[in-house]
Short mmCIF file of C-alpha atoms in Angstrom, two decimals:
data_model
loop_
_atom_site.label_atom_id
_atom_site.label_comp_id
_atom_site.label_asym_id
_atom_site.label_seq_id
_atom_site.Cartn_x
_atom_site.Cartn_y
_atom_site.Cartn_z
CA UNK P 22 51.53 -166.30 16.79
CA UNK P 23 51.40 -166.07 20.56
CA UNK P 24 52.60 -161.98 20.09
CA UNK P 25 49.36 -161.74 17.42
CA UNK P 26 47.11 -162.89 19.95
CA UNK P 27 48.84 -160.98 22.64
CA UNK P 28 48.56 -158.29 20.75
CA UNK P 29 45.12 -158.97 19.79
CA UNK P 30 43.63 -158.91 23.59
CA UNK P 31 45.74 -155.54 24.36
CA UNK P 32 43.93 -153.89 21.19
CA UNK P 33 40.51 -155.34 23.03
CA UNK P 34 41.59 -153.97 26.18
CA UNK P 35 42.11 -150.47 24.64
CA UNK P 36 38.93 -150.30 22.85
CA UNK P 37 37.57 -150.81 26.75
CA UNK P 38 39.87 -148.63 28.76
CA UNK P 39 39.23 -145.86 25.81
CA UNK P 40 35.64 -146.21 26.14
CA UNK P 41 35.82 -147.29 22.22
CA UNK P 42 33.55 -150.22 22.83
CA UNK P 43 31.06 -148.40 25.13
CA UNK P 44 30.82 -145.92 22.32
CA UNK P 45 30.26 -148.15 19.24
CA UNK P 46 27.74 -150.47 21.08
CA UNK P 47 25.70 -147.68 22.29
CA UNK P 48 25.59 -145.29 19.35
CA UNK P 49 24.60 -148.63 16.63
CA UNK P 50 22.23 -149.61 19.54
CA UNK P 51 20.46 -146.65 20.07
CA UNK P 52 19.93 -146.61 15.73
CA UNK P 53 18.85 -149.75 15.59
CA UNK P 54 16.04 -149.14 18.43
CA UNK P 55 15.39 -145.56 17.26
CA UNK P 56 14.94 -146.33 13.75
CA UNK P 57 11.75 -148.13 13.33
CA UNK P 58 10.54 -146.34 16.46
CA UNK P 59 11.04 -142.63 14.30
CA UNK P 60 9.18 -144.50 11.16
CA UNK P 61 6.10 -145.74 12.99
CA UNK P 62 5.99 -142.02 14.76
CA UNK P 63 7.24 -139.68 11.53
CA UNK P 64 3.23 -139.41 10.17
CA UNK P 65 2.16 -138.22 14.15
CA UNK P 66 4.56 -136.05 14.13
CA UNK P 67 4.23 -134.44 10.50
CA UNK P 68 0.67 -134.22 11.20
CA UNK P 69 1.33 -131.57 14.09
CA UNK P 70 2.87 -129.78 11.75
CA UNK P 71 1.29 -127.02 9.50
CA UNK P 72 2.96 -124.67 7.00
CA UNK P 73 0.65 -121.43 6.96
CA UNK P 74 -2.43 -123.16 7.95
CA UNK P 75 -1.94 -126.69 5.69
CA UNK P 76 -1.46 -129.30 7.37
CA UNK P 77 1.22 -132.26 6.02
CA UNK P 78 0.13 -135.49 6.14
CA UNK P 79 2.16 -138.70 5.42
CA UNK P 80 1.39 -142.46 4.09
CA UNK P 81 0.99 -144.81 6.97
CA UNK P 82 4.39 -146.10 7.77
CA UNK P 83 5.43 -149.48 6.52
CA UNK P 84 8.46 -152.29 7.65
CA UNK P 85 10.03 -150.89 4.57
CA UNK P 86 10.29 -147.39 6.06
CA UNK P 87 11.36 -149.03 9.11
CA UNK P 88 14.34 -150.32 7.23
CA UNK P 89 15.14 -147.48 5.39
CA UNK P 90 15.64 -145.23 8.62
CA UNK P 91 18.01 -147.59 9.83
CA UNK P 92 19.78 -147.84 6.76
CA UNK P 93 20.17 -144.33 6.55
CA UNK P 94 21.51 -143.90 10.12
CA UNK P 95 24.13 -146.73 10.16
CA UNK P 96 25.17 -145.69 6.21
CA UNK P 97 25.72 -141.84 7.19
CA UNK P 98 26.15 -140.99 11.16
CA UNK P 99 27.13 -145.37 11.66
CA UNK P 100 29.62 -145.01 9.33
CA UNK P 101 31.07 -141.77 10.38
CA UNK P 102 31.25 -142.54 14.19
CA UNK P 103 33.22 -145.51 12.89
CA UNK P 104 35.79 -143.28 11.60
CA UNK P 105 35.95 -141.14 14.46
CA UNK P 106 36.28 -143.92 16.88
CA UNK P 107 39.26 -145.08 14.80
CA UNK P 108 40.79 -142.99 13.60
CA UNK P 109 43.63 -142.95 15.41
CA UNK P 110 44.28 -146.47 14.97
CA UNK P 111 47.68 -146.69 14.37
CA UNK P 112 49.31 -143.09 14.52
CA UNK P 113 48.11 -142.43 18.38
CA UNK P 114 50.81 -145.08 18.83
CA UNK P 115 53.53 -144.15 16.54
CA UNK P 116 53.25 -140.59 17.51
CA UNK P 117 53.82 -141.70 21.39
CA UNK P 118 56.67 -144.07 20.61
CA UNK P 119 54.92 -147.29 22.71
CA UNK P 120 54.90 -149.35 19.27
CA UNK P 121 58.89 -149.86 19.35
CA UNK P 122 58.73 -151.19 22.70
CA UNK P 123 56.12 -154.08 21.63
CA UNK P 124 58.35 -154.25 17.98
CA UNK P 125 61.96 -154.44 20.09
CA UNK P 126 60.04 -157.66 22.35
CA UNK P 127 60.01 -159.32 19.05
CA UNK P 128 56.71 -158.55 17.66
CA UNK P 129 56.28 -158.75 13.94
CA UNK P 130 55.55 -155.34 11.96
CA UNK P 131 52.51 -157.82 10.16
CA UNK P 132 51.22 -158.68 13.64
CA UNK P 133 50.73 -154.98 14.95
CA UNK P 134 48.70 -154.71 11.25
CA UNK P 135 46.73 -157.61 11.46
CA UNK P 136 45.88 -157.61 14.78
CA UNK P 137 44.81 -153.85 14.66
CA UNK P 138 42.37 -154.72 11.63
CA UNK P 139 41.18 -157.90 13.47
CA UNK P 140 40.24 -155.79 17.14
CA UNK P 141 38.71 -152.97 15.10
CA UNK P 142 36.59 -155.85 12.84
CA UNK P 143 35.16 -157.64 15.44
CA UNK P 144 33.87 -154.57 17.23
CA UNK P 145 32.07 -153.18 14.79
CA UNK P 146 30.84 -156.95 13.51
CA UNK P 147 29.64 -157.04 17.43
CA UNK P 148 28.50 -153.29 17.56
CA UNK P 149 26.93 -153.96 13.73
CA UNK P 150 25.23 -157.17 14.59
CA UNK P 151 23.86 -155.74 18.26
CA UNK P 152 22.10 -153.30 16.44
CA UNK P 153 20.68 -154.98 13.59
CA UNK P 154 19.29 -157.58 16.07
CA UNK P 155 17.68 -154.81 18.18
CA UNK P 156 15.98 -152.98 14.57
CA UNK P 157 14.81 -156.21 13.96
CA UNK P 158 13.05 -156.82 16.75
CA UNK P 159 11.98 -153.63 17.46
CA UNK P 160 10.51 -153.68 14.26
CA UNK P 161 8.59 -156.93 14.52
CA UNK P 162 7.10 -155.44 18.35
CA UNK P 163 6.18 -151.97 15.61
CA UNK P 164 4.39 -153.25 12.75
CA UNK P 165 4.15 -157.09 13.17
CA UNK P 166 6.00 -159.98 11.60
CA UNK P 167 7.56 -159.62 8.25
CA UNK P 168 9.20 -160.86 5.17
CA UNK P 169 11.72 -158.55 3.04
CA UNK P 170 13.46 -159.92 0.33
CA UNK P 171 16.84 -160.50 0.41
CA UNK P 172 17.20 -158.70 4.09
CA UNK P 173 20.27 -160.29 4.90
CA UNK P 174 22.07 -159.73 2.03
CA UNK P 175 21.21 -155.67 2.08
CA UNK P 176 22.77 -156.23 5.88
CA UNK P 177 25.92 -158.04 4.80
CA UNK P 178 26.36 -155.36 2.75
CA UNK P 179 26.64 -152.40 4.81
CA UNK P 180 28.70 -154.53 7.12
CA UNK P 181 31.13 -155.04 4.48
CA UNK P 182 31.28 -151.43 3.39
CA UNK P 183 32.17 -150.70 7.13
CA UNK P 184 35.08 -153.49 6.95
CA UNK P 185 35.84 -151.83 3.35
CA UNK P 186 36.38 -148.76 5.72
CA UNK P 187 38.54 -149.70 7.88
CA UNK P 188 40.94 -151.17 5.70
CA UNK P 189 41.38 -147.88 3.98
CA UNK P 190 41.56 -146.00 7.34
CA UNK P 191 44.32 -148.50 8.14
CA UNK P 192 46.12 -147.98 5.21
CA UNK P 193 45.40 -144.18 5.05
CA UNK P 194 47.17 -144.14 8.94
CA UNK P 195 50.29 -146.43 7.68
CA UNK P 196 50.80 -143.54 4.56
CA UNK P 197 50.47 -140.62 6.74
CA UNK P 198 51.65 -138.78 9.80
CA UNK P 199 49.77 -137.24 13.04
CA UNK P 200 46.97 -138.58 14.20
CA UNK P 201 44.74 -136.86 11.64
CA UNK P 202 46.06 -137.59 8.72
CA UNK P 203 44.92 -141.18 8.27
CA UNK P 204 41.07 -139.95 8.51
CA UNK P 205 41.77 -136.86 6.11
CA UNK P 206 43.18 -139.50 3.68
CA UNK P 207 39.99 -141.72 3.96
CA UNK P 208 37.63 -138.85 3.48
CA UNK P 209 39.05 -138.13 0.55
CA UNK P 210 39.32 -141.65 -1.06
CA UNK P 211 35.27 -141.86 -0.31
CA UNK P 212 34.74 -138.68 -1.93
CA UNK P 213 36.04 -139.86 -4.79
CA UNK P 214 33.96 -142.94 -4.46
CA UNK P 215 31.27 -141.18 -4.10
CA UNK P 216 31.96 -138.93 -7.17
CA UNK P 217 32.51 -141.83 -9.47
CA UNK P 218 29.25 -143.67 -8.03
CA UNK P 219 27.56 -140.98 -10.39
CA UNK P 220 28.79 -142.52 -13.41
CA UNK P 221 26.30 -145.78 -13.87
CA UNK P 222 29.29 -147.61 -15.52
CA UNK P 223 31.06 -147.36 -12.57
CA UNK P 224 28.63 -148.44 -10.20
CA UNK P 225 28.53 -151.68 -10.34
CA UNK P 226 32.39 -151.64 -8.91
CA UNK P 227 31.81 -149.52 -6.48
CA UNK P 228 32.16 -149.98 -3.01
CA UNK P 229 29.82 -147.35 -2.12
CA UNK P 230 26.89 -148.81 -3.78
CA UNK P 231 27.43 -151.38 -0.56
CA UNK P 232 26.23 -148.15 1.28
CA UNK P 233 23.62 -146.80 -1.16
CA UNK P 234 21.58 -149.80 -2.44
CA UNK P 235 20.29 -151.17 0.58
CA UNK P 236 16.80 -150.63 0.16
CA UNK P 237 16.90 -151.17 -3.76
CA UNK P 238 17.93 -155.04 -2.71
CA UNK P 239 14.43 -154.72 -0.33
CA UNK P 240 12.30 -153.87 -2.71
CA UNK P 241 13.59 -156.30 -5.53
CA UNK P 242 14.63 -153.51 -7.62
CA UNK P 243 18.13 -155.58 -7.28
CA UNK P 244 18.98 -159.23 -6.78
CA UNK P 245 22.09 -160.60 -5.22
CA UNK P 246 23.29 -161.30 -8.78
CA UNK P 247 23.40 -157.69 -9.51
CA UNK P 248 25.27 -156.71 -6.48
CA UNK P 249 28.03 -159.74 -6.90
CA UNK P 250 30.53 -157.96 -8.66
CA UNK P 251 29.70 -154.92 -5.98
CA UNK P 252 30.93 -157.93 -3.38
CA UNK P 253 33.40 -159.43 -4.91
CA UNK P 254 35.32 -156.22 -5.71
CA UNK P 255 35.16 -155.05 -2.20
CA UNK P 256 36.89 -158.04 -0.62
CA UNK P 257 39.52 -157.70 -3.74
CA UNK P 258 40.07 -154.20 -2.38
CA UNK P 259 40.11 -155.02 1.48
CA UNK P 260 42.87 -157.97 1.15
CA UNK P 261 44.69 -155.22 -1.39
CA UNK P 262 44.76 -152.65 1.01
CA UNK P 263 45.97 -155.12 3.84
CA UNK P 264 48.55 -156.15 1.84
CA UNK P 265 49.77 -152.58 1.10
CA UNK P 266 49.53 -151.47 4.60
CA UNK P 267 51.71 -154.42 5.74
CA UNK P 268 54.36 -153.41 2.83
CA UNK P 269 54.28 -149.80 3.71
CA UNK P 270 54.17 -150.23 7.21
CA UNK P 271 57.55 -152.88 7.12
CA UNK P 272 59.49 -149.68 5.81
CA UNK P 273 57.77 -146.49 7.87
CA UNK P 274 60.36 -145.38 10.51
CA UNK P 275 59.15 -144.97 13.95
#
């Protein structure tokens, strides 16, 4: 226990030294402040722009718009700096060797796992949270107080879709080698995902539709109950693919 948490607070120093943290806490804070700010501005600007002479106009913007920009930033650029800022999460260190010196002190092989997922969870839970906080009240300062239905459920669930994430770019890194393989592996697992969210019977298991259905939930077009199995499924996957990375990682030779 003492080398998990050990462990644990050397990951969190990394993620500072590496500028990690600095980059995840900016980039989700500078969505969540942007977002509503580009929704209340998008008819201004659309309205100084004409297309051989006619002029667009747009509907005056709404909270709802508000919400959808930021759920379209975090669920596309969000998501993707996420990957980039881990993507070396395990194979920076197995490619440099420093790994077998913690292992040979008597750390556990399930410790380096678990303690990698944990560091890399909490900062974007922190990153995730900062931002959603800031849209929030950014958004209230925009267009006034407001009620959305089931707003912190369509939050949870991009959150979770991020945590989905990183559990497959853990186990992605513990399959291959180099330090790009891990992310080459997890781009193509969520293509796949993203090909079989096309199917409607498929849907409702999906993890993506974590990612995709945000706004659907704020508009009451779904209810929690319809996005339970969505849930439930995820966090089936995420222990899975902790579990397999421990397994896998037990045998890889370093």
């Amino acid at each position: 226990m003492n080398g998990f948490i050990a462990f644990t607070k050397k990951e969190f120093l990394e993620q500072i030294r590496s500028y990690k943290a600095v980059i995840m806490v900016s980039v989700l804070f500078l969505f969540g402040m942007t977002s509503p700010l580009l929704a209340k501005m998008m008819p201004d600007i659309f309205a100084q722009l004409t297309v051989q002479g006619i002029t667009i106009s747009m509907p005056e913007p709404t909270v709802l718009d508000a919400y959808g920009q930021f759920f379209k930033n975090m669920s596309q650029m969000g998501l993707i700096i996420l990957l980039l800022v881990f993507n070396v999460i395990l194979s920076q260190e197995v490619t440099r060797g420093t790994l077998v010196i913690f292992l040979a002190k008597g750390l556990s092989r399930s410790a380096v796992i678990m303690s990698k997922y944990l560091a890399s969870l909490i900062l974007w839970t922190v990153s995730y949270v900062l931002a959603a906080i800031t849209d929030y009240g950014y958004t209230v300062y925009l267009f006034g107080n407001f009620s959305l239905p089931h707003l912190f459920f369509s939050l949870f669930c991009l959150w979770l879709f991020g945590a989905f994430l990183l559990a497959v770019l853990l186990l992605a890194s513990t399959i291959t080698s180099g330090n790009y393989g891990g992310l080459l592996l997890t781009a193509a697992v969520m293509m796949v995902l993203l090909i079989a969210n096309v199917f409607p019977p498929l849907q409702k298991w999906n993890p993506v539709a974590l990612a995709s259905d945000n706004i659907t939930l704020l508009t009451n077009a779904k209810t929690i109950g319809d996005m339970s199995a969505t849930v439930w499924t995820t966090l089936l996957l995420i222990v899975l693919g902790l579990i397999l990375s421990l397994l896998v990682f037990r045998k890889k030779k370093l």
